[in-house]
PDB file of C-alpha atoms in Angstrom:
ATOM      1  CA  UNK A 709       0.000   0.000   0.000  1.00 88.00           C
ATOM      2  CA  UNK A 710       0.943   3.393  -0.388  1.00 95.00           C
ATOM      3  CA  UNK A 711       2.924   4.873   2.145  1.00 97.00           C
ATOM      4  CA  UNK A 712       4.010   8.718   3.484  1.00 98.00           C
ATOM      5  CA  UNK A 713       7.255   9.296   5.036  1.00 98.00           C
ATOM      6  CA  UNK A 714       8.284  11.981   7.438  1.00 98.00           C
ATOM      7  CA  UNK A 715      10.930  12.735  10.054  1.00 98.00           C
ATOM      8  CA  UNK A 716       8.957  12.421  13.484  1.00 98.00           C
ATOM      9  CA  UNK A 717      10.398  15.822  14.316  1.00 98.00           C
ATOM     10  CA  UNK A 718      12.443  19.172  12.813  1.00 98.00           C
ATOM     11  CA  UNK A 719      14.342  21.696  15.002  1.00 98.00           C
ATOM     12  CA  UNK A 720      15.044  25.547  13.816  1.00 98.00           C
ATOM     13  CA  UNK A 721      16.098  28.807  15.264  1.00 97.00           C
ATOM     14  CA  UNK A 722      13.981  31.841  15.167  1.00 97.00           C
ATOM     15  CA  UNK A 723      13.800  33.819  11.763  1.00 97.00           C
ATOM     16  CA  UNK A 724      15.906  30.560   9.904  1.00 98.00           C
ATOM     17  CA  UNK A 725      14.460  28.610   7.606  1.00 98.00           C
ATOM     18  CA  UNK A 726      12.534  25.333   8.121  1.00 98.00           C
ATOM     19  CA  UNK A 727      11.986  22.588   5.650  1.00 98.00           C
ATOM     20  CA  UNK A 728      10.022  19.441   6.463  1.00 98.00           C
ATOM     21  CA  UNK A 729      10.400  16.412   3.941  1.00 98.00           C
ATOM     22  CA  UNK A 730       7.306  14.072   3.011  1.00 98.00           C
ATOM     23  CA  UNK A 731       8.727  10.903   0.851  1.00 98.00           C
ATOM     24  CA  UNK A 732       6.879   8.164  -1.095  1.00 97.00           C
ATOM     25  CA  UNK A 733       7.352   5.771  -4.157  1.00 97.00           C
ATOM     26  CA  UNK A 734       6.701   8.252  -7.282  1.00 96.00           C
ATOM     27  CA  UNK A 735       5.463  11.188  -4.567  1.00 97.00           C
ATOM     28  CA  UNK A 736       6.195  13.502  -7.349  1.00 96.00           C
ATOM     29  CA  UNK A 737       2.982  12.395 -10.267  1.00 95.00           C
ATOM     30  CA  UNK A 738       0.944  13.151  -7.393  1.00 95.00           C
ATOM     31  CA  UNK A 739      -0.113  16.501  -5.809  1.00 96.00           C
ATOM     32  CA  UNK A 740       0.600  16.976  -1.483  1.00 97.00           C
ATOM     33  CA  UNK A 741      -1.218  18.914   0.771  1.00 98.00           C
ATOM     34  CA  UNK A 742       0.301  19.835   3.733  1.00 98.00           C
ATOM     35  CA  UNK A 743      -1.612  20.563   7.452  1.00 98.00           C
ATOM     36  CA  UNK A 744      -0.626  22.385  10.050  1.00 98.00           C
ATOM     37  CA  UNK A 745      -2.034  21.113  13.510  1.00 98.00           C
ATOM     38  CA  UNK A 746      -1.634  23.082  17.116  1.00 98.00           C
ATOM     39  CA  UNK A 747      -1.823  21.197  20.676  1.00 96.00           C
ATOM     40  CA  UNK A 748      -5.278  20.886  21.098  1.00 95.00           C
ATOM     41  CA  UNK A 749      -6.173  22.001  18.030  1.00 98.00           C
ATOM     42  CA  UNK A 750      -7.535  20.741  14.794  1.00 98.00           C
ATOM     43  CA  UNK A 751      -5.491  20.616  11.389  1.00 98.00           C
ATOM     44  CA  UNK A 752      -5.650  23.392   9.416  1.00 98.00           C
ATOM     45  CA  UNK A 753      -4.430  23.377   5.549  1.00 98.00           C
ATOM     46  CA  UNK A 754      -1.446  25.107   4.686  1.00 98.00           C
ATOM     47  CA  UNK A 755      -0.362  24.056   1.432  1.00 98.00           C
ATOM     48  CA  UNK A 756      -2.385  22.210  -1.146  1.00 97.00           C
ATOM     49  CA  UNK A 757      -1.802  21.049  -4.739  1.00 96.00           C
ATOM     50  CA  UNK A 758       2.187  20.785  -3.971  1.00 97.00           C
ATOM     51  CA  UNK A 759       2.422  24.642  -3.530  1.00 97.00           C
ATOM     52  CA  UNK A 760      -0.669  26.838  -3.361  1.00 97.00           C
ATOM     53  CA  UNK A 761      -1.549  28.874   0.174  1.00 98.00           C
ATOM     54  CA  UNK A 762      -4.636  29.423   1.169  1.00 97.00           C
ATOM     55  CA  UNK A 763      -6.593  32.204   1.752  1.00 96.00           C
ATOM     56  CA  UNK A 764      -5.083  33.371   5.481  1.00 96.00           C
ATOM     57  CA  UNK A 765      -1.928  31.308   4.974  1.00 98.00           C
ATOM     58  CA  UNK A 766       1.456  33.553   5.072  1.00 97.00           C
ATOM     59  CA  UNK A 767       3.954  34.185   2.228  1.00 97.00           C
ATOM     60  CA  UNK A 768       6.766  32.168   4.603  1.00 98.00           C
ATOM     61  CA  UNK A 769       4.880  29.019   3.881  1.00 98.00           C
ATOM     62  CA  UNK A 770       6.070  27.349   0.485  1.00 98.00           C
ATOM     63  CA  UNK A 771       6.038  23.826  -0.957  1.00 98.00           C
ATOM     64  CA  UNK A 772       7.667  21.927  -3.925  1.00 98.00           C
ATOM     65  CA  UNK A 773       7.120  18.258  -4.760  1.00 98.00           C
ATOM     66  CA  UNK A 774       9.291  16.104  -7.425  1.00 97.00           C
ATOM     67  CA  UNK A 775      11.179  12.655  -7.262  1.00 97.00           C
ATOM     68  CA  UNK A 776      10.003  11.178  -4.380  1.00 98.00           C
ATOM     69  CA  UNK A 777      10.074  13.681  -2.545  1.00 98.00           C
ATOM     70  CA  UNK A 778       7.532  16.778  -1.256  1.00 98.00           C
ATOM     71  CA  UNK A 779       8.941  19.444   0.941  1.00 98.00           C
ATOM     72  CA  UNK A 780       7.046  22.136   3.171  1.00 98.00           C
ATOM     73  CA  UNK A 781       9.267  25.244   3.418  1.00 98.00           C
ATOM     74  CA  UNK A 782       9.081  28.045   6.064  1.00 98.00           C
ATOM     75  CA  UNK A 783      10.945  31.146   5.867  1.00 98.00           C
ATOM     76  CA  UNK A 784      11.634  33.251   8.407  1.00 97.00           C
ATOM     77  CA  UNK A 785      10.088  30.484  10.749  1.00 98.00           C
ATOM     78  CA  UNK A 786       8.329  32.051  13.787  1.00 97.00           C
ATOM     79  CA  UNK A 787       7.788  30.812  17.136  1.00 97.00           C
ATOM     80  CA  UNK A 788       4.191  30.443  16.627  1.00 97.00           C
ATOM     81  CA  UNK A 789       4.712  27.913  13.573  1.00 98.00           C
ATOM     82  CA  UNK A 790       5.689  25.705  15.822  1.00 98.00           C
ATOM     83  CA  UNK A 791       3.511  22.200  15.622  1.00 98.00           C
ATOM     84  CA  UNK A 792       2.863  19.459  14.021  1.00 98.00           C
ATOM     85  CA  UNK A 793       2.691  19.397  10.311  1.00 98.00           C
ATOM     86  CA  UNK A 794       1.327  16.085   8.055  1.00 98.00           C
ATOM     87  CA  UNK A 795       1.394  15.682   4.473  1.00 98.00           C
ATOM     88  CA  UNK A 796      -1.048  14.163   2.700  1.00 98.00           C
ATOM     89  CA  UNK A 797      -1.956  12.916  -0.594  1.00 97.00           C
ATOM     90  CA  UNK A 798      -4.190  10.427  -2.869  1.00 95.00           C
ATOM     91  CA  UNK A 799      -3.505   6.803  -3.583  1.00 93.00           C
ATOM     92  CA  UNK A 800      -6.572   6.608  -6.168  1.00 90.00           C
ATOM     93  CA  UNK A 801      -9.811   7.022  -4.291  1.00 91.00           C
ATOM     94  CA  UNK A 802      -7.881   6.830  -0.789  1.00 94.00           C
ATOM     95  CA  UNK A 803      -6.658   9.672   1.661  1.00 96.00           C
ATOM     96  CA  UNK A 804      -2.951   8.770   3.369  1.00 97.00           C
ATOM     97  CA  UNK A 805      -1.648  11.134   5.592  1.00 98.00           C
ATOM     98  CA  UNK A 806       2.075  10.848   6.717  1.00 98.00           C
ATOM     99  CA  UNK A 807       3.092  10.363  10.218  1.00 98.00           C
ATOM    100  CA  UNK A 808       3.799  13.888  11.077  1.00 98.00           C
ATOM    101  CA  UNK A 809       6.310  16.201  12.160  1.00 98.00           C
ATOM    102  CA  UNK A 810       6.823  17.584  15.530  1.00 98.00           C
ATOM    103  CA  UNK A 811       8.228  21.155  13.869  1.00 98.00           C
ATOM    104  CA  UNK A 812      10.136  22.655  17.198  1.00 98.00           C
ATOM    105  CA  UNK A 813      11.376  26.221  16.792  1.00 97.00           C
ATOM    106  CA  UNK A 814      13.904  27.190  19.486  1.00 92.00           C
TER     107      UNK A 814
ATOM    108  CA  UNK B 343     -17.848  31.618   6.588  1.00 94.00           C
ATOM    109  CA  UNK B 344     -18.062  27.465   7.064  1.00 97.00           C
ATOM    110  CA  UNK B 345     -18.226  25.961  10.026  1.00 98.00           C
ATOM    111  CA  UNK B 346     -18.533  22.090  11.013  1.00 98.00           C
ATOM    112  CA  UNK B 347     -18.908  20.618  14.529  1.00 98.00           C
ATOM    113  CA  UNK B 348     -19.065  17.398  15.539  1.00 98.00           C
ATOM    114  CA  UNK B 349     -21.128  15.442  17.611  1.00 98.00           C
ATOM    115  CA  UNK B 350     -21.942  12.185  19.635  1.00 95.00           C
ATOM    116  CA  UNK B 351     -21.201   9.947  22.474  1.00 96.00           C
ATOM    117  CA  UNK B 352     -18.204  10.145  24.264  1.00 94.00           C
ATOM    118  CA  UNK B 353     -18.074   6.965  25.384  1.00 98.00           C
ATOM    119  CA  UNK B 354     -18.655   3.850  23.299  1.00 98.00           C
ATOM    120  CA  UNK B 355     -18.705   0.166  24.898  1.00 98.00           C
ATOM    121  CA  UNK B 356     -16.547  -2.528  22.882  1.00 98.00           C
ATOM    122  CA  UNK B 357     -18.405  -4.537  19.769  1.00 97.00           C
ATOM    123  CA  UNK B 358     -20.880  -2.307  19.896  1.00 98.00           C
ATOM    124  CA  UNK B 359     -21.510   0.781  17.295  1.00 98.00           C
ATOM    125  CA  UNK B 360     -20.277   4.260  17.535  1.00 98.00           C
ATOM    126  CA  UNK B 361     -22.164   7.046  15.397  1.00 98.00           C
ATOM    127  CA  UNK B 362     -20.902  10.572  15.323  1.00 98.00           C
ATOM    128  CA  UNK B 363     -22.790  13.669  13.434  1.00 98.00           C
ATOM    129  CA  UNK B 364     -21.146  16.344  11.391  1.00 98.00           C
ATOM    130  CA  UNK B 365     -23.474  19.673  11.361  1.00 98.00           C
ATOM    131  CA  UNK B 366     -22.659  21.759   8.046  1.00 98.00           C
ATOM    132  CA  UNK B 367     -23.205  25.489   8.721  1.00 98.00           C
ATOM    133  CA  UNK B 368     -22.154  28.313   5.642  1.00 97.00           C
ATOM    134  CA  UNK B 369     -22.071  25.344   2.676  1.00 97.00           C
ATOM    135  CA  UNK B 370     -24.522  22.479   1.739  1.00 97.00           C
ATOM    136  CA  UNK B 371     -23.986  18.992   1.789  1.00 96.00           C
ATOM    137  CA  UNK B 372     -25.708  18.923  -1.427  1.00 95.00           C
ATOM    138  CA  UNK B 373     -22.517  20.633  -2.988  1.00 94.00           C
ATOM    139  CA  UNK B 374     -21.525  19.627  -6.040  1.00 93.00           C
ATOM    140  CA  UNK B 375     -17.647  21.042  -5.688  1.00 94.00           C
ATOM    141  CA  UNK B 376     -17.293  19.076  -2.062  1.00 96.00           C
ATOM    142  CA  UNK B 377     -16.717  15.853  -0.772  1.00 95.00           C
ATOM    143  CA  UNK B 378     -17.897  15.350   3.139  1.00 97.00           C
ATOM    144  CA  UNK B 379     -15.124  13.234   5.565  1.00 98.00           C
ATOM    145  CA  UNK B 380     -13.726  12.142   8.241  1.00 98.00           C
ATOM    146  CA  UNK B 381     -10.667  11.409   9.895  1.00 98.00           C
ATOM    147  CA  UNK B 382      -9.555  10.224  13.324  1.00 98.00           C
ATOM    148  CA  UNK B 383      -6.579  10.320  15.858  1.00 98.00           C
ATOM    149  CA  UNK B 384      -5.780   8.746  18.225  1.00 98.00           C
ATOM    150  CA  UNK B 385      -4.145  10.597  21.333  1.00 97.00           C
ATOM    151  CA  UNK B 386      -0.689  11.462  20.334  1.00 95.00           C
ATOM    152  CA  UNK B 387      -0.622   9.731  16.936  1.00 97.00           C
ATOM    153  CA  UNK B 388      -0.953  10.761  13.100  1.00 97.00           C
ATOM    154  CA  UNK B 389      -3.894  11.218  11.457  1.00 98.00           C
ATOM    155  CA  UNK B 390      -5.779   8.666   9.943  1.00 98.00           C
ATOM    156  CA  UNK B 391      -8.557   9.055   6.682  1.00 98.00           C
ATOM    157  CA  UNK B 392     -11.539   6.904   7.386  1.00 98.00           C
ATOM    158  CA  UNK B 393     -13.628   8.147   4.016  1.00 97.00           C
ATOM    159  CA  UNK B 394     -16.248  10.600   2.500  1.00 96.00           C
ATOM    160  CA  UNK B 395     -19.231  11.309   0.823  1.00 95.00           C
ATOM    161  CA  UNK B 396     -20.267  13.080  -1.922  1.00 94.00           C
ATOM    162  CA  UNK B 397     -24.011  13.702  -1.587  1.00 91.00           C
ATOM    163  CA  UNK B 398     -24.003  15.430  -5.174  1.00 91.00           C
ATOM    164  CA  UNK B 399     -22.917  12.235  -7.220  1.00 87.00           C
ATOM    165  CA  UNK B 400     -25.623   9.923  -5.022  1.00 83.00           C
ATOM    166  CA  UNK B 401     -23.823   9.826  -2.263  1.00 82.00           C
ATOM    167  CA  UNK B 402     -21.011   8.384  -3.809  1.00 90.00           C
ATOM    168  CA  UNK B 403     -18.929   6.957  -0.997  1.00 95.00           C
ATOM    169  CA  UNK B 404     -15.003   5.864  -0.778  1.00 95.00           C
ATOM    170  CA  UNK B 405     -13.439   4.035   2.048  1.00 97.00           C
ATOM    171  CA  UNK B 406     -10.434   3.728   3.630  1.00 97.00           C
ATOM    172  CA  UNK B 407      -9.810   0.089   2.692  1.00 96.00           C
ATOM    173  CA  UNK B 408      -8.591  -0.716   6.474  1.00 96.00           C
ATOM    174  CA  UNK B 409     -11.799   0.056   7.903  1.00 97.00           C
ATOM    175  CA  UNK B 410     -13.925  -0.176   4.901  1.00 96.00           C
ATOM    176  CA  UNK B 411     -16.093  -3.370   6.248  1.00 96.00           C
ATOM    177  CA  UNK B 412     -16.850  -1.629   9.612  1.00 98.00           C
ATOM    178  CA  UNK B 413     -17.400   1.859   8.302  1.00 98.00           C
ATOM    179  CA  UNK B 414     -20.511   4.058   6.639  1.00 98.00           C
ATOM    180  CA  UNK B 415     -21.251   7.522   5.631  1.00 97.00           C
ATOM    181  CA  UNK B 416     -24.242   8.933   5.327  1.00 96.00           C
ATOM    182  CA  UNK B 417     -26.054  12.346   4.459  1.00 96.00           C
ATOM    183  CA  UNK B 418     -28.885  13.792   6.051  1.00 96.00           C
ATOM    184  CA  UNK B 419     -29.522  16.376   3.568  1.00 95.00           C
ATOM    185  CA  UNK B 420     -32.891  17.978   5.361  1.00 96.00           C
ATOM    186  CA  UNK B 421     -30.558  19.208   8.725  1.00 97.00           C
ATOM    187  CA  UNK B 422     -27.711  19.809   6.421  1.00 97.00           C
ATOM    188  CA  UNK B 423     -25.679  16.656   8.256  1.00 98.00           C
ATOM    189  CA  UNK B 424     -23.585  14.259   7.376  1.00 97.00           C
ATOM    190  CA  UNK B 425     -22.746  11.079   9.840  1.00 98.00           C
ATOM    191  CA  UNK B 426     -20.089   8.102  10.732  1.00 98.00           C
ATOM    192  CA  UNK B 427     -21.123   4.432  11.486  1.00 98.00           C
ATOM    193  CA  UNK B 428     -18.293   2.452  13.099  1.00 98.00           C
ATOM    194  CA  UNK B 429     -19.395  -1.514  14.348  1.00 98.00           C
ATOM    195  CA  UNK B 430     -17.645  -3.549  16.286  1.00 98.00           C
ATOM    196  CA  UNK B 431     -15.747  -1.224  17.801  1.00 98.00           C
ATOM    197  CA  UNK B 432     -12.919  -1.932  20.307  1.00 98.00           C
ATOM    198  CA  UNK B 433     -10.178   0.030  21.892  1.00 98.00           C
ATOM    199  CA  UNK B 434      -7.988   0.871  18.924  1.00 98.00           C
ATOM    200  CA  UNK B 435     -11.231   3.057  17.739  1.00 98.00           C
ATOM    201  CA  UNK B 436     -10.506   5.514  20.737  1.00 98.00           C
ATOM    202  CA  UNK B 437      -9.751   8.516  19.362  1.00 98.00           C
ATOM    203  CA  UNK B 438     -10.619  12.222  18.090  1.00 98.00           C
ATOM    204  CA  UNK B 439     -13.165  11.839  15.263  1.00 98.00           C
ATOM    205  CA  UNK B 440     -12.536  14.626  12.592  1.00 98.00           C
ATOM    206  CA  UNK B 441     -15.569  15.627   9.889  1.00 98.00           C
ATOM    207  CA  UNK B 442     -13.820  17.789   7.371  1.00 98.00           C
ATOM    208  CA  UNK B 443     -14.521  19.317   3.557  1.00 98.00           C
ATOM    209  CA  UNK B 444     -13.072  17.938   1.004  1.00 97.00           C
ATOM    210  CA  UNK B 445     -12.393  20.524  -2.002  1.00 96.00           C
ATOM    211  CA  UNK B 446     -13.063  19.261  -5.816  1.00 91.00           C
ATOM    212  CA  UNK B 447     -10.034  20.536  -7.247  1.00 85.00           C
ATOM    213  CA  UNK B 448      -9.478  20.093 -10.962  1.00 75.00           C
ATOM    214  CA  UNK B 449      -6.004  18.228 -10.196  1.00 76.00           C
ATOM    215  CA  UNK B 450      -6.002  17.253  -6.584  1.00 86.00           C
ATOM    216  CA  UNK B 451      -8.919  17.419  -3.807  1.00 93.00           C
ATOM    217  CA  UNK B 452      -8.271  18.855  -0.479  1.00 96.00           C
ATOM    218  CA  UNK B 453      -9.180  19.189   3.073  1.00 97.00           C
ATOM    219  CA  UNK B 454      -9.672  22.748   3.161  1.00 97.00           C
ATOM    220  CA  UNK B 455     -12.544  23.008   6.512  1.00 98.00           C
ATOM    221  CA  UNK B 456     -11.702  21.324   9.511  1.00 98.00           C
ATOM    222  CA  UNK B 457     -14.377  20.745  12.726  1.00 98.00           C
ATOM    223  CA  UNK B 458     -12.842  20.971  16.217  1.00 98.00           C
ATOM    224  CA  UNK B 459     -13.321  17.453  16.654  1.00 98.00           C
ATOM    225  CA  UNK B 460     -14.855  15.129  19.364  1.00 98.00           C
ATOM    226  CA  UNK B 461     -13.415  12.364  21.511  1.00 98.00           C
ATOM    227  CA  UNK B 462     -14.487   9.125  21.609  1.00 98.00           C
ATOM    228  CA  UNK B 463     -13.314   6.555  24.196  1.00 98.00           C
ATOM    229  CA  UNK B 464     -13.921   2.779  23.713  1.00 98.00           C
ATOM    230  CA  UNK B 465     -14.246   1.385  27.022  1.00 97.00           C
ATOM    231  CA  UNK B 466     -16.364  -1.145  29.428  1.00 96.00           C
TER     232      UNK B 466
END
């Protein structure tokens, strides 16, 4: 079955940059969404078709996708970015959501 | 601006059924540009698609294929609702139940509205 692959956590300073990788078997003919989710909180959508914000979503927040590999980019990370983030994309008619990233600024 | 909130039991006993309620406010379930979900997670764990519903296409319904012979989505179109069947449950059900929009994107759908979700314990 069709898998998503993610480093259980990422560590960056204050105003560096943060990138968050998302890897599966031919990741890159598909399109990722990305989801931002707070302690306590419920996910909110960041990214979607490999690099689109939405509405409400800052310019920091960027996202590419080839290979096998999708990445969520933050520039000029911010304290309150910190969370969890998931990728997710479509295996045919089926949702899969990678295990998540613990995204720790500090 | 749309809103969805979940609702049910909080506390389900083992092999028997859990059933949660999504309430649609600002959008109709009848839309022909969204898909109607849900998703669980369990306490400090990933998130996990259980499947949706698109009321629009005859309630077309797809499955997560894990959970596919326990599962069900349904519409009620007249309160604007949309609702999760899970039988036989057992512990490794407890979790917080998600209902979420699905976007109809002309390349790839997304989960652009999120409820606050609602915990649901499987215990004796």
């Amino acid at each position: 079955s069709f898998e998503l692959t993610q480093p259980p956590s990422v560590s960056v300073s204050p105003g560096q940059t943060a990138s968050i990788a998302c890897s599966g078997d031919k990741l890159g003919s598909k399109y990722i969404s990305w989801y931002r989710q707070k302690p306590g909180q419920s996910p909110v959508l960041v990214i979607y078709e490999d690099n689109t914000r939405p509405s409400g979503i800052p310019e920091r927040f960027s996202g590419s996708n080839s290979g096998n590999t999708a990445t969520l980019t933050i520039s000029g990370t911010q304290t309150l970015d910190e969370a969890d983030y998931f990728c997710q994309a479509w295996d045919r008619t089926t949702a899969v959501f990678g295990g998540g990233t613990k995204l720790t600024v500090l | 601006q749309v809103q969805l909130q979940e609702s049910g039991p909080g506390l389900v006993k083992p092999s028997q059924t859990l059933s949660l309620t999504c309430t649609v406010s600002g959008d109709s379930v009848t839309s022909a540009t969204h898909y109607w979900s849900w998703i669980r997670q369990p306490a400090g764990k990933g998130l996990e698609w259980i499947g949706r519903l698109h009321v629009y296409t005859s309630e077309r319904t797809e499955y997560n294929p894990s959970l596919k012979s326990r599962v069900s989505i349904s519409a009620d179109t007249s309160n604007n609702k949309f609702s999760l069947t899970v039988t036989s449950v057992t512990a490794a059900d407890t979790a917080v139940y998600y209902c979420a929009r699905v976007r109809v994107s002309g390349t790839e759908d997304y989960m652009d509205v999120w409820g606050k979700g609602t915990t649901v314990t499987v215990s004796s």
